[in-house]
Amino acid sequence: MSSGQFVSNCTADAMARAAEQLKAGSLVAFPTETVYGLGADATNSDAVARIYKAKGRPADHPLIVHLGDMQDISDWADEIPDYAIALARSFWPGPMTLILKRSALAKNFITGGQETVGVRVPDHVIALALLHEFKKIGGKGIAAPSANRFGHVSPTTSAAVTAELSEYLEENDLILDGGPSLVGVESTIIDCTEELPKILRPGAITAEMIQDATGLSLTDSVSDIRVSGSLENHYSPAAKVVLDIGPESGDGFIALSNIETPAGVIRLASPQNNEEFARVLYTALRSADQQSLARVVVAQPAGDDISVAIRDRLLRASRGR
Ligand code: TXA
Ligand code: MG
């Protein structure tokens, strides 16, 4: 297989061409504010099957359908509760995925055979331009998981997408470059199929923000909805990730900037605050692998903001591949 084409000049023309490639069944990796996605026409089962192949992902894992406009959710979902509308109004475009009862358009190859569908309007000019061009030529939505091999760290730059996937892409597939993702961790996933919202995967949209936007409290009852990011070993670099211990000589080290680097330790990132921590985390984990480090020590940030998502991903990363 030959690698996909790399597009760094994302002009309006280039976006229109990328949308046509999608419509023709090719894969297009594109930037979002959270992480880069590997996109396919969400109504084309052959194209979606190629996502699974390129990622090496089990076929029963559901995919998020990306949309250019909030109104488009009615194509994909039925019986949308009022609180889901309130969330969409408050946080879209943005780093939030809503799990809703699926419509007839959301086939088993998108939902993994479940009766629900995940939808999200991303907040990135290139993603939105691609989605709008795709809609103009009849596209209904773009299915896109994170553009990494299954179980690996999600890519937050086009270079990381190329490193993960170029050998699995075909000649007509594209990788769009939109600079580093500004949020840096995957979207908050909220189950909206019950009376009360429930967080399935934490992200930049926090529990407090959800409560404020809906006026509802969150349920914390255990849901049986499958989220692949919930598998134990996920988001993992090749290096061993160890949390909250003192790093030793030769270890990689990721910590807030107020924490000093002990002698002989290789500092991989020194973010000033929790938002920056999220933004740089995956690139820092990747750089450990680029430097062939055996071990990365991470001093986890505290709080109930985006640090909840950071700790969630780090816990899974620490369980290894
Ligand atoms: O920020 C993000 O959400 C990124 C960007 C590209 O949008 N996408 C992303 O996709 O993280 P992925 O496939 O790597 O993770 C999506 C998660 C998976 O764990 C999947 O199981 C879950 O969303 N998911 C999708 N549809 C679902 C559904 N109907 N019910 C439950 N979980 C669902
Ligand atoms: Mg993923």
GROMACS .gro file of N, CA and C and ligand atoms in nm, residues 30-38 55 57 60-66 94-100 102 110-112 114-120 122 144-148 154-155 185-189 191 200-201 223-231 234-235 313, ligand 1:
model
  225
   30PHE      N    1  -0.824   1.445   0.941
   30PHE     CA    2  -0.843   1.591   0.953
   30PHE      C    3  -0.824   1.636   1.098
   31PRO      N    4  -0.784   1.765   1.114
   31PRO     CA    5  -0.763   1.817   1.248
   31PRO      C    6  -0.896   1.850   1.315
   32THR      N    7  -0.904   1.829   1.446
   32THR     CA    8  -1.012   1.889   1.524
   32THR      C    9  -0.946   1.956   1.644
   33GLU      N   10  -1.027   2.026   1.723
   33GLU     CA   11  -0.971   2.094   1.840
   33GLU      C   12  -0.926   1.995   1.948
   34THR      N   13  -0.979   1.871   1.946
   34THR     CA   14  -0.942   1.773   2.048
   34THR      C   15  -0.818   1.696   2.003
   35VAL      N   16  -0.837   1.610   1.903
   35VAL     CA   17  -0.729   1.532   1.843
   35VAL      C   18  -0.762   1.518   1.694
   36TYR      N   19  -0.668   1.467   1.616
   36TYR     CA   20  -0.696   1.444   1.474
   36TYR      C   21  -0.785   1.321   1.457
   37GLY      N   22  -0.877   1.327   1.360
   37GLY     CA   23  -0.966   1.216   1.331
   37GLY      C   24  -0.932   1.153   1.196
   38LEU      N   25  -0.970   1.025   1.182
   38LEU     CA   26  -0.955   0.957   1.053
   38LEU      C   27  -1.096   0.941   0.996
   55LYS      N   28  -0.687   0.139   1.125
   55LYS     CA   29  -0.657   0.153   1.268
   55LYS      C   30  -0.618   0.021   1.333
   57ARG      N   31  -0.857  -0.176   1.439
   57ARG     CA   32  -0.953  -0.169   1.549
   57ARG      C   33  -1.060  -0.276   1.533
   60ASP      N   34  -1.651  -0.409   1.613
   60ASP     CA   35  -1.776  -0.381   1.684
   60ASP      C   36  -1.767  -0.256   1.771
   61HIS      N   37  -1.664  -0.175   1.749
   61HIS     CA   38  -1.653  -0.052   1.827
   61HIS      C   39  -1.721   0.063   1.753
   62PRO      N   40  -1.813   0.135   1.820
   62PRO     CA   41  -1.886   0.241   1.751
   62PRO      C   42  -1.800   0.362   1.719
   63LEU      N   43  -1.840   0.435   1.615
   63LEU     CA   44  -1.768   0.555   1.571
   63LEU      C   45  -1.852   0.680   1.596
   64ILE      N   46  -1.785   0.790   1.619
   64ILE     CA   47  -1.853   0.919   1.633
   64ILE      C   48  -1.879   0.977   1.493
   65VAL      N   49  -2.002   1.024   1.470
   65VAL     CA   50  -2.035   1.092   1.344
   65VAL      C   51  -2.015   1.242   1.366
   66HIS      N   52  -1.929   1.302   1.284
   66HIS     CA   53  -1.901   1.445   1.294
   66HIS      C   54  -1.991   1.521   1.198
   94GLY      N   55  -1.769   2.219   1.957
   94GLY     CA   56  -1.680   2.205   2.071
   94GLY      C   57  -1.651   2.061   2.109
   95PRO      N   58  -1.569   2.044   2.214
   95PRO     CA   59  -1.513   1.913   2.249
   95PRO      C   60  -1.610   1.824   2.326
   96MET      N   61  -1.725   1.798   2.268
   96MET     CA   62  -1.831   1.720   2.334
   96MET      C   63  -1.900   1.630   2.233
   97THR      N   64  -1.917   1.502   2.271
   97THR     CA   65  -1.990   1.406   2.189
   97THR      C   66  -2.115   1.364   2.265
   98LEU      N   67  -2.230   1.366   2.198
   98LEU     CA   68  -2.355   1.324   2.260
   98LEU      C   69  -2.393   1.185   2.209
   99ILE      N   70  -2.428   1.095   2.301
   99ILE     CA   71  -2.478   0.963   2.264
   99ILE      C   72  -2.630   0.970   2.270
  100LEU      N   73  -2.693   0.944   2.154
  100LEU     CA   74  -2.838   0.959   2.140
  100LEU      C   75  -2.897   0.831   2.081
  102ARG      N   76  -3.037   0.614   1.806
  102ARG     CA   77  -3.003   0.629   1.665
  102ARG      C   78  -3.126   0.638   1.576
  110ILE      N   79  -2.180   0.185   1.190
  110ILE     CA   80  -2.142   0.306   1.265
  110ILE      C   81  -2.157   0.284   1.415
  111THR      N   82  -2.266   0.219   1.455
  111THR     CA   83  -2.300   0.212   1.598
  111THR      C   84  -2.243   0.088   1.665
  112GLY      N   85  -2.175   0.004   1.589
  112GLY     CA   86  -2.126  -0.122   1.646
  112GLY      C   87  -2.241  -0.212   1.687
  114GLN      N   88  -2.515  -0.116   1.826
  114GLN     CA   89  -2.593  -0.062   1.938
  114GLN      C   90  -2.709   0.024   1.886
  115GLU      N   91  -2.805   0.049   1.972
  115GLU     CA   92  -2.922   0.131   1.933
  115GLU      C   93  -2.895   0.281   1.951
  116THR      N   94  -2.771   0.315   1.979
  116THR     CA   95  -2.736   0.456   2.001
  116THR      C   96  -2.632   0.500   1.900
  117VAL      N   97  -2.619   0.633   1.885
  117VAL     CA   98  -2.518   0.687   1.794
  117VAL      C   99  -2.449   0.805   1.864
  118GLY      N  100  -2.320   0.819   1.840
  118GLY     CA  101  -2.244   0.933   1.893
  118GLY      C  102  -2.231   1.041   1.787
  119VAL      N  103  -2.261   1.166   1.824
  119VAL     CA  104  -2.251   1.277   1.728
  119VAL      C  105  -2.175   1.394   1.792
  120ARG      N  106  -2.104   1.467   1.704
  120ARG     CA  107  -2.026   1.581   1.756
  120ARG      C  108  -2.005   1.684   1.646
  122PRO      N  109  -1.736   1.950   1.569
  122PRO     CA  110  -1.604   1.991   1.618
  122PRO      C  111  -1.581   2.141   1.598
  144ALA      N  112  -1.552   0.942   1.228
  144ALA     CA  113  -1.408   0.957   1.253
  144ALA      C  114  -1.369   0.919   1.394
  145PRO      N  115  -1.291   0.814   1.407
  145PRO     CA  116  -1.223   0.788   1.534
  145PRO      C  117  -1.094   0.869   1.537
  146SER      N  118  -1.026   0.869   1.650
  146SER     CA  119  -0.894   0.932   1.655
  146SER      C  120  -0.803   0.860   1.555
  147ALA      N  121  -0.713   0.938   1.491
  147ALA     CA  122  -0.635   0.886   1.377
  147ALA      C  123  -0.507   0.818   1.420
  148ASN      N  124  -0.521   0.721   1.512
  148ASN     CA  125  -0.407   0.643   1.561
  148ASN      C  126  -0.437   0.496   1.544
  154SER      N  127  -0.350   0.911   2.095
  154SER     CA  128  -0.416   0.986   1.988
  154SER      C  129  -0.322   1.093   1.932
  155PRO      N  130  -0.334   1.123   1.801
  155PRO     CA  131  -0.246   1.224   1.741
  155PRO      C  132  -0.302   1.365   1.758
  185VAL      N  133  -0.691   1.656   2.434
  185VAL     CA  134  -0.748   1.526   2.475
  185VAL      C  135  -0.886   1.513   2.410
  186GLU      N  136  -0.929   1.389   2.393
  186GLU     CA  137  -1.053   1.358   2.322
  186GLU      C  138  -1.174   1.422   2.390
  187SER      N  139  -1.282   1.432   2.311
  187SER     CA  140  -1.405   1.499   2.357
  187SER      C  141  -1.466   1.429   2.479
  188THR      N  142  -1.538   1.507   2.558
  188THR     CA  143  -1.623   1.452   2.663
  188THR      C  144  -1.737   1.376   2.595
  189ILE      N  145  -1.758   1.250   2.635
  189ILE     CA  146  -1.870   1.174   2.579
  189ILE      C  147  -1.980   1.168   2.683
  191ASP      N  148  -2.365   1.032   2.766
  191ASP     CA  149  -2.480   0.948   2.733
  191ASP      C  150  -2.608   1.028   2.759
  200LEU      N  151  -1.948   0.941   2.995
  200LEU     CA  152  -1.886   0.811   2.965
  200LEU      C  153  -1.735   0.825   2.950
  201ARG      N  154  -1.691   0.943   2.906
  201ARG     CA  155  -1.547   0.969   2.893
  201ARG      C  156  -1.526   1.117   2.928
  223SER      N  157  -2.323   0.243   3.339
  223SER     CA  158  -2.390   0.219   3.213
  223SER      C  159  -2.326   0.098   3.144
  224ASP      N  160  -2.406   0.026   3.068
  224ASP     CA  161  -2.347  -0.088   2.996
  224ASP      C  162  -2.310  -0.051   2.852
  225ILE      N  163  -2.316   0.079   2.821
  225ILE     CA  164  -2.273   0.122   2.688
  225ILE      C  165  -2.122   0.102   2.677
  226ARG      N  166  -2.082   0.049   2.562
  226ARG     CA  167  -1.940   0.021   2.543
  226ARG      C  168  -1.867   0.144   2.489
  227VAL      N  169  -1.762   0.183   2.553
  227VAL     CA  170  -1.676   0.290   2.504
  227VAL      C  171  -1.537   0.231   2.491
  228SER      N  172  -1.484   0.230   2.368
  228SER     CA  173  -1.356   0.159   2.350
  228SER      C  174  -1.245   0.225   2.428
  229GLY      N  175  -1.257   0.357   2.446
  229GLY     CA  176  -1.157   0.427   2.527
  229GLY      C  177  -1.160   0.379   2.671
  230SER      N  178  -1.264   0.303   2.708
  230SER     CA  179  -1.272   0.252   2.843
  230SER      C  180  -1.199   0.120   2.859
  231LEU      N  181  -1.153   0.062   2.750
  231LEU     CA  182  -1.073  -0.058   2.763
  231LEU      C  183  -0.954  -0.026   2.851
  234HIS      N  184  -0.512   0.153   2.690
  234HIS     CA  185  -0.547   0.244   2.583
  234HIS      C  186  -0.460   0.367   2.598
  235TYR      N  187  -0.453   0.446   2.495
  235TYR     CA  188  -0.379   0.573   2.502
  235TYR      C  189  -0.234   0.549   2.543
  313ARG      N  190  -0.693   0.948   3.115
  313ARG     CA  191  -0.609   0.894   3.007
  313ARG      C  192  -0.478   0.837   3.063
  322TXA     O1  193  -1.245   1.407   2.040
  322TXA     C1  194  -1.291   1.305   1.989
  322TXA     O2  195  -1.395   1.252   2.029
  322TXA     C2  196  -1.213   1.245   1.871
  322TXA     C3  197  -1.220   1.343   1.753
  322TXA     C4  198  -1.156   1.287   1.629
  322TXA     O3  199  -1.354   1.378   1.731
  322TXA     N1  200  -1.267   1.118   1.835
  322TXA     C5  201  -1.248   1.008   1.911
  322TXA     O4  202  -1.298   0.893   1.851
  322TXA     O5  203  -1.191   1.009   2.018
  322TXA     P1  204  -1.261   0.747   1.904
  322TXA     O6  205  -1.333   0.655   1.811
  322TXA     O7  206  -1.116   0.733   1.915
  322TXA     O8  207  -1.330   0.742   2.042
  322TXA     C6  208  -1.470   0.756   2.045
  322TXA     C7  209  -1.529   0.680   2.158
  322TXA     C8  210  -1.503   0.533   2.147
  322TXA     O9  211  -1.454   0.491   2.272
  322TXA     C9  212  -1.639   0.475   2.117
  322TXA    O10  213  -1.655   0.349   2.174
  322TXA    C10  214  -1.732   0.578   2.178
  322TXA    O11  215  -1.669   0.699   2.153
  322TXA     N2  216  -1.862   0.578   2.113
  322TXA    C11  217  -1.892   0.612   1.987
  322TXA     N3  218  -2.022   0.590   1.962
  322TXA    C12  219  -2.076   0.541   2.075
  322TXA    C13  220  -2.204   0.497   2.113
  322TXA     N4  221  -2.306   0.494   2.028
  322TXA     N5  222  -2.222   0.453   2.238
  322TXA    C14  223  -2.119   0.451   2.324
  322TXA     N6  224  -1.995   0.491   2.296
  322TXA    C15  225  -1.973   0.535   2.172
   0.00000   0.00000   0.00000
